Coordinates of C-alpha atoms in Angstrom, one line a residue:
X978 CA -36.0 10.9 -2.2
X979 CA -36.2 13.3 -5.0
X980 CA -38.6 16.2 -4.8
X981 CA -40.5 17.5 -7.5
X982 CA -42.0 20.9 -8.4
X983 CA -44.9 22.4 -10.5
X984 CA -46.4 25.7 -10.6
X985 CA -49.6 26.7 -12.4
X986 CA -50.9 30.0 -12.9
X987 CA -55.1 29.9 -11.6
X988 CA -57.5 32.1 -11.7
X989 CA -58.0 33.7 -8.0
X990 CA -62.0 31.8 -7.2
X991 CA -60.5 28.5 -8.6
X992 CA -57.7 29.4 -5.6
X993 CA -60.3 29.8 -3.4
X994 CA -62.3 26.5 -4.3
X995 CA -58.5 24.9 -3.4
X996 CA -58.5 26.9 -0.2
X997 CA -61.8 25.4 0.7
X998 CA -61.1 21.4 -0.7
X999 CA -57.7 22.0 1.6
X1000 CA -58.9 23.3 4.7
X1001 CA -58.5 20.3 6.6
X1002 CA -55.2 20.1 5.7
X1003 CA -54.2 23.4 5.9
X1004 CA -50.8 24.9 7.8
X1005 CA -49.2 28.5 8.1
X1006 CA -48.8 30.2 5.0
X1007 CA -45.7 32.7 4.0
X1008 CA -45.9 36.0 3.4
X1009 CA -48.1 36.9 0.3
X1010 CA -49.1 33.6 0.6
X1011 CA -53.6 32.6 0.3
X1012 CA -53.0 29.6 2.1
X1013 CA -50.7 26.7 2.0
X1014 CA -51.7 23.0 2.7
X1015 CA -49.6 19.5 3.5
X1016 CA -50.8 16.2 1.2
X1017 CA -49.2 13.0 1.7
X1018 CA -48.0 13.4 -2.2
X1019 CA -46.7 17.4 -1.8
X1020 CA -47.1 20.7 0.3
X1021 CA -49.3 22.8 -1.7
X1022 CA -48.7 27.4 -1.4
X1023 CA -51.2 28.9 -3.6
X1024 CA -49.9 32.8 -3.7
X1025 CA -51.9 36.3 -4.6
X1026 CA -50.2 36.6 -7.8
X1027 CA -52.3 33.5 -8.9
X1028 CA -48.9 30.8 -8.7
X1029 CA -49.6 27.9 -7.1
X1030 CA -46.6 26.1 -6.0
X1031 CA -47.0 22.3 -5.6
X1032 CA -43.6 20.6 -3.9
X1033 CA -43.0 17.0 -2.9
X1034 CA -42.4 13.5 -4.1
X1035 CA -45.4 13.4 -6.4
X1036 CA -46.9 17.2 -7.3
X1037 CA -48.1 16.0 -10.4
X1038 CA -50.9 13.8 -8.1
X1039 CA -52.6 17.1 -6.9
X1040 CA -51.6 19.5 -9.7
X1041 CA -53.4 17.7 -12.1
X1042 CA -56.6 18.0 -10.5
X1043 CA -56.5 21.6 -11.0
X1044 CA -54.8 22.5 -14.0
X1045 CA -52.2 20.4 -16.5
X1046 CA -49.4 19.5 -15.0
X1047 CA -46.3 18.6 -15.6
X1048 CA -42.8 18.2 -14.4
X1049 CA -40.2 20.6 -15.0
X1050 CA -37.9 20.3 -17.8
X1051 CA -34.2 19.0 -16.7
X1052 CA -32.5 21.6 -18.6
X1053 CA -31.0 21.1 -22.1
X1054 CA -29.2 17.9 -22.7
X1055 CA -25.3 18.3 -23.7
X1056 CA -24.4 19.8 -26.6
X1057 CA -27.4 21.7 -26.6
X1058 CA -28.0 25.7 -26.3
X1059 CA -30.1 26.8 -23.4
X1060 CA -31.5 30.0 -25.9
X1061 CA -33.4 31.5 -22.9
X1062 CA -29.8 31.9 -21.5
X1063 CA -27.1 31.9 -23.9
X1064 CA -23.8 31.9 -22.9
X1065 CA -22.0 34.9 -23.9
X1066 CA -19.4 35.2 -26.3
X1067 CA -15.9 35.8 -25.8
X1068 CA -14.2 35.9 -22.8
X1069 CA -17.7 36.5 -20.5
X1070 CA -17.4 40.0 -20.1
X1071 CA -14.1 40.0 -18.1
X1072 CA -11.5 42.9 -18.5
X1073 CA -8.5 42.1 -20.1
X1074 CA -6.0 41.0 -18.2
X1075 CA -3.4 38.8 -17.5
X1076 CA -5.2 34.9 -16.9
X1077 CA -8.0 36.6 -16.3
X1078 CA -9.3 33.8 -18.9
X1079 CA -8.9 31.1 -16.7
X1080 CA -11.7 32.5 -14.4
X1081 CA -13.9 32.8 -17.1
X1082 CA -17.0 30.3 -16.8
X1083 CA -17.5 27.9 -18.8
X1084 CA -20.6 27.5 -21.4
X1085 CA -22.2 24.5 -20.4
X1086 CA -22.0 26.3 -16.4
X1087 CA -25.1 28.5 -17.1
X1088 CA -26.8 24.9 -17.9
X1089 CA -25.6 23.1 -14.7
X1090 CA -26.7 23.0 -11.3
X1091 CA -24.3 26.0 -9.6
X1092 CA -23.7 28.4 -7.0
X1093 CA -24.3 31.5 -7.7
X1094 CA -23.0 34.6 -5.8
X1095 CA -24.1 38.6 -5.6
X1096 CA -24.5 41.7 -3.3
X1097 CA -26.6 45.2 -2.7
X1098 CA -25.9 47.9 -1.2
X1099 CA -22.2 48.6 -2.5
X1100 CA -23.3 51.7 -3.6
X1101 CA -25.8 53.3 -1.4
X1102 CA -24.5 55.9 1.3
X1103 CA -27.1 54.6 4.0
X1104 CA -27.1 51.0 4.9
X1105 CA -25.5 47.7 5.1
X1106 CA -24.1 45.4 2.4
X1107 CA -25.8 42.2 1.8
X1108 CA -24.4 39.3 0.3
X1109 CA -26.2 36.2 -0.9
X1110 CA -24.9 32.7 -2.2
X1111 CA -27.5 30.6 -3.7
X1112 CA -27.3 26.8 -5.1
X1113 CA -29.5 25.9 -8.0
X1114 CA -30.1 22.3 -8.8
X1115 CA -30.5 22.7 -12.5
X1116 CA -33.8 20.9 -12.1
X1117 CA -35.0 23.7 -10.3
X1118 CA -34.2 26.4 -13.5
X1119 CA -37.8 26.2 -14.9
X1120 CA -39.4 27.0 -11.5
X1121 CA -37.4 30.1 -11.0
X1122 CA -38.4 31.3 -14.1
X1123 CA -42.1 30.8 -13.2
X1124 CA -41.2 32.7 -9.9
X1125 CA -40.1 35.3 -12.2
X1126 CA -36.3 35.2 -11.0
X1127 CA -34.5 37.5 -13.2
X1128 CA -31.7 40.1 -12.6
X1129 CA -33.1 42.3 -9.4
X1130 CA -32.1 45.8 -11.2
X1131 CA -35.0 45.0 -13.5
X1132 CA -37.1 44.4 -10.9
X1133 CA -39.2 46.7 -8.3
X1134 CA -38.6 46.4 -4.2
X1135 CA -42.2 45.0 -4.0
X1136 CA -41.2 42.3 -6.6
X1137 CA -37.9 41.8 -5.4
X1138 CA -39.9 41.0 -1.6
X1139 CA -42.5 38.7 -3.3
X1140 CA -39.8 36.5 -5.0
X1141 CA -37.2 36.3 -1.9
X1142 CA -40.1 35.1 -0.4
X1143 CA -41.4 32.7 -3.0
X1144 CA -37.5 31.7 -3.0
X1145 CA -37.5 30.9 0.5
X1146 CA -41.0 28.5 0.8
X1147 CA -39.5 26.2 -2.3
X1148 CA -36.2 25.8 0.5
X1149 CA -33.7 27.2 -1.9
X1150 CA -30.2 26.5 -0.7
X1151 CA -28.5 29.7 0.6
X1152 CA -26.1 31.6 2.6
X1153 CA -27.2 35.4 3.3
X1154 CA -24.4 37.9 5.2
X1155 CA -24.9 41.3 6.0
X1156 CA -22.6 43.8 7.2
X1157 CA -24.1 46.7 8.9
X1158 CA -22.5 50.6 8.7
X1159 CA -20.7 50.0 12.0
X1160 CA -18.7 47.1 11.4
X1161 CA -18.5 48.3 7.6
X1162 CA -16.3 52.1 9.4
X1163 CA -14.5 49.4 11.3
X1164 CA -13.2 47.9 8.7
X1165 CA -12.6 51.0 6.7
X1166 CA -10.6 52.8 9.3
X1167 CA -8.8 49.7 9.8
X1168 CA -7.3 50.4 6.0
X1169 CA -10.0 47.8 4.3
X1170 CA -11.1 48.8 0.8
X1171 CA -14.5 48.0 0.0
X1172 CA -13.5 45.6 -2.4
X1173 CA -11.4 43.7 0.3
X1174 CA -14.9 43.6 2.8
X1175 CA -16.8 42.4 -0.4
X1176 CA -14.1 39.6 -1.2
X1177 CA -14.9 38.3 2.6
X1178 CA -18.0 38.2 2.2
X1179 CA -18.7 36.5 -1.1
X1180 CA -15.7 33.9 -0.1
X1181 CA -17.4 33.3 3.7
X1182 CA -21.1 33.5 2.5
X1183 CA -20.1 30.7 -0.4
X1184 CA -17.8 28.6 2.4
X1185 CA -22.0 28.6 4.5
X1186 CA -23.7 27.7 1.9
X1187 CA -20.9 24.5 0.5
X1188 CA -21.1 23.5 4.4
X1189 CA -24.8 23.4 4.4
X1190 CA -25.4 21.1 0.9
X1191 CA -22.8 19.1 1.5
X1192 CA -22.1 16.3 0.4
X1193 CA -23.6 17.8 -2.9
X1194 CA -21.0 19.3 -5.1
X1195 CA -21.3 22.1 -7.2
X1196 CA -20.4 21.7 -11.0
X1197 CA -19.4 25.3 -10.2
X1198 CA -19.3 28.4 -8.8
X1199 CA -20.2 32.3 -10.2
X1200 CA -19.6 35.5 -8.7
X1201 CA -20.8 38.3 -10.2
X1202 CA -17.2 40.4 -10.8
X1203 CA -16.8 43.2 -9.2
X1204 CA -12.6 43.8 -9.4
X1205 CA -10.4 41.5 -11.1
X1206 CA -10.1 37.8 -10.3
X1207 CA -6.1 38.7 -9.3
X1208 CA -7.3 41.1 -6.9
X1209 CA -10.1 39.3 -5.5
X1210 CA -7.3 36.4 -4.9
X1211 CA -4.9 38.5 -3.3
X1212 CA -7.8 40.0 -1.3
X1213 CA -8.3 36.2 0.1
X1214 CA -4.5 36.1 0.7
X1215 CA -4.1 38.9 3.0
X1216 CA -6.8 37.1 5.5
X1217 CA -4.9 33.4 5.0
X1218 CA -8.1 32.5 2.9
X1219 CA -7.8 30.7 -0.7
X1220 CA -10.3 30.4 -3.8
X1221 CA -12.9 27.7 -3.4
X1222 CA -12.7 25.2 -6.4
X1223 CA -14.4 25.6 -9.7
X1224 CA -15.2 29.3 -9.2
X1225 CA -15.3 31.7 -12.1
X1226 CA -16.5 35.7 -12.4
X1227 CA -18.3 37.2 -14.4
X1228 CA -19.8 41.3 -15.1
X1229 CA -23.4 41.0 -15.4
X1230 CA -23.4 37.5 -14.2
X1231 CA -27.4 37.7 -13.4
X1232 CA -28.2 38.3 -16.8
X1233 CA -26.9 35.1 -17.4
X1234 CA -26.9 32.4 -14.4
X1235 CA -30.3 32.0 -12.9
X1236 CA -28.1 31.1 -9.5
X1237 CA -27.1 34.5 -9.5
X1238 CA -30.0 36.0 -10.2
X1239 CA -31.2 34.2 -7.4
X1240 CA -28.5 35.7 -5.1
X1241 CA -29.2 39.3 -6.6
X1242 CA -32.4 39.2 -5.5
X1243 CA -31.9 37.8 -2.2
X1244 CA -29.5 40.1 -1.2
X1245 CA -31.1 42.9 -2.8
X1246 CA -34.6 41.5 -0.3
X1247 CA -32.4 41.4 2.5
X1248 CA -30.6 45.0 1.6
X1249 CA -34.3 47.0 1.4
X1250 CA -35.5 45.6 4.7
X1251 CA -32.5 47.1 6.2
X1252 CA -32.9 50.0 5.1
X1253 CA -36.8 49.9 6.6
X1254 CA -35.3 49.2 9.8
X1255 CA -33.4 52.3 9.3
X1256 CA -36.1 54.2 8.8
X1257 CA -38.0 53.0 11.8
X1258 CA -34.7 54.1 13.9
X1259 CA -34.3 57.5 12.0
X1260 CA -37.7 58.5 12.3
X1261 CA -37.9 59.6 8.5
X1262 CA -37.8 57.6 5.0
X1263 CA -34.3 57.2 4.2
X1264 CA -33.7 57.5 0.9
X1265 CA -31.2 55.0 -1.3
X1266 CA -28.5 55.6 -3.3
X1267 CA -26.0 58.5 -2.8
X1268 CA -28.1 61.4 -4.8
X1269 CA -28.5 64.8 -3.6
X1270 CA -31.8 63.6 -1.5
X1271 CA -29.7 61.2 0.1
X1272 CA -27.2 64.6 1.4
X1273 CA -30.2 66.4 2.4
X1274 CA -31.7 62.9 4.4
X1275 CA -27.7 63.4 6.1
X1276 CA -28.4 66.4 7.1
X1277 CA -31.8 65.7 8.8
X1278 CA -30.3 62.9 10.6
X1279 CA -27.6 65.2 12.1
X1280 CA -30.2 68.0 13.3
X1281 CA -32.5 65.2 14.9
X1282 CA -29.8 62.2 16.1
X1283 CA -26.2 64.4 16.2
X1284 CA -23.1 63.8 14.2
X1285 CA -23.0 60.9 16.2
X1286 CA -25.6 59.0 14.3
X1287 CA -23.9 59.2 11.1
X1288 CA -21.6 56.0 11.6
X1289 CA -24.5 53.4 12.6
X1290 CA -26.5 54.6 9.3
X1291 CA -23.6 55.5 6.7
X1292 CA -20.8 54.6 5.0
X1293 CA -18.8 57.4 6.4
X1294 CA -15.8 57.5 3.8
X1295 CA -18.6 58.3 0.9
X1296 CA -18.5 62.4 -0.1
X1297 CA -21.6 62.5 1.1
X1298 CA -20.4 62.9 4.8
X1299 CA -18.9 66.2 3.7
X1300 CA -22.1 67.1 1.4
X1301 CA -24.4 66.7 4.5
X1302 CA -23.2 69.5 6.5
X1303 CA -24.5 72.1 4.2
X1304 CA -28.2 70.7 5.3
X1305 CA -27.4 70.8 8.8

């Protein structure tokens, strides 16, 4: 059965006119949610930005009551540019290098319905790194734009929460892995480059999420590039791992690839609630990044948890280790 989707943007009383019509049909509503209700024709999440979200085999039958409806645009048809995301020119941002053109994506990928693949926290001295693979059914692009899915640096925490959570009530195919400061110092004293623990994860995160759509296939795959394709390969080599099929990279790949975008801002979610965890345990806001406030915040944690602290909340090998002690 194929599932349709609709949002419309409502005033907040007519929400609460819907609230009331719905009440007898009314279930659990997500986070940032008004209320959500179950028809026979769709599932209904009316949220406090105003979207309503109407999902099921026939949204049209209720959206139309409140609002005009209609169902989302299946992309651009072949041979026609998707202007809102133009496929870049050239060889897609890639560094030169030797075949690096044969992990290029193609143009019509951006169009397609395609995993997409990012990560947060690479360079922040406290906390984890996230990594999030997301599959967008290219039917599914015009909703994520009226979720407001764009590339997470150009977005605020508070946004970035209230879309991961829009993302995860319209049940958007994905595969989230985190890897928290102990296990990261592991891995680092073990002689692993951080480039080597993000290759595992993008590879193992995109392995979960093929697993779980199966038998869908993807018309491809993006990661957003972080090191070069040859060195991500031989990354995948050392562990007795190989390339998935159809996968290309790309720098800035969120700016163009809604499935990334997607992935940045799930793992970017997933990355700041980590970091409020840490918080909680420190006892003090922990800032992010690797700035001097970050040294100072170091240097806090040592006089009120010991040096011993510093490997559960930090990536120990950053400079900031060594900058912290002037604080203490």
């Amino acid at each position: 059965m194929n599932v349709g989707q609709i949002v419309l943007q409502l005033p907040l009383d007519t929400i609460q006119q819907m609230k009331v019509n719905y009440s007898r049909t009314e279930k659990p509503a997500p986070p940032g949610a008004i209320f959500s209700a179950k028809t026979p024709s769709c599932s209904i999440t009316a949220y406090k930005s105003g979207k309503v979200l109407f999902q099921g085999k026939a949204p049209e039958t209720e959206a139309n009551k409140w609002g005009t409806a209609s169902a989302p645009p299946k992309g651009p048809k072949p041979g026609v540019k998707d202007h809102k995301h133009p496929a870049p020119k050239g060889p897609s941002g890639l560094k030169p290098s030797v075949n690096d053109h044969r992990y290029a994506p193609a143009p019509t990928l951006f169009s397609s319905s395609h995993i997409g693949s990012d990560e947060a926290g690479t360079g922040d001295f406290f906390g984890p790194i996230t990594v999030a693979s997301v599959y967008v059914d290219k039917s599914q692009f015009a909703l994520l734009k009226e979720l407001g899915v764009k590339d997470s640096k150009l977005l605020k925490d508070d946004a970035i929460q209230r879309i991961a959570n829009d993302l995860m009530h319209v049940e958007l195919p994905y595969s989230l892995l985190v890897m928290r400061n102990e296990r990261y110092n592991q891995l680092q004293q073990r002689g692993w480059s951080q480039g080597k623990m993000k290759t595992m994860m993008h590879h193992h995160a995109i392995q979960n999420l093929l697993a779980k759509i199966a038998p869908t296939q993807p018309e491809g795959i993006l990661i957003d590039q972080f090191q070069l394709p040859s060195t991500y390969i031989k990354h995948l080599a050392t562990e007795d791992e190989r390339l998935q099929q159809n996968v290309s990279f790309m720098t800035k790949a969120e700016s163009h690839s809604l499935a990334v975008a997607a992935a940045s801002i799930i793992s970017r979610a997933s990355f700041v609630r980590e970091m409020d965890k840490l918080s909680k345990q420190a006892g003090f806001t922990i800032p992010k990044g690797a700035s001097s406030a970050v040294d100072q915040a170091a240097g806090r944690l040592i006089r009120t948890h010991g040096r011993q602290a510093l490997p559960v909340f930090t990536k120990m090998h950053f400079a900031n280790s060594a900058k912290a002690e002037k604080f203490v």
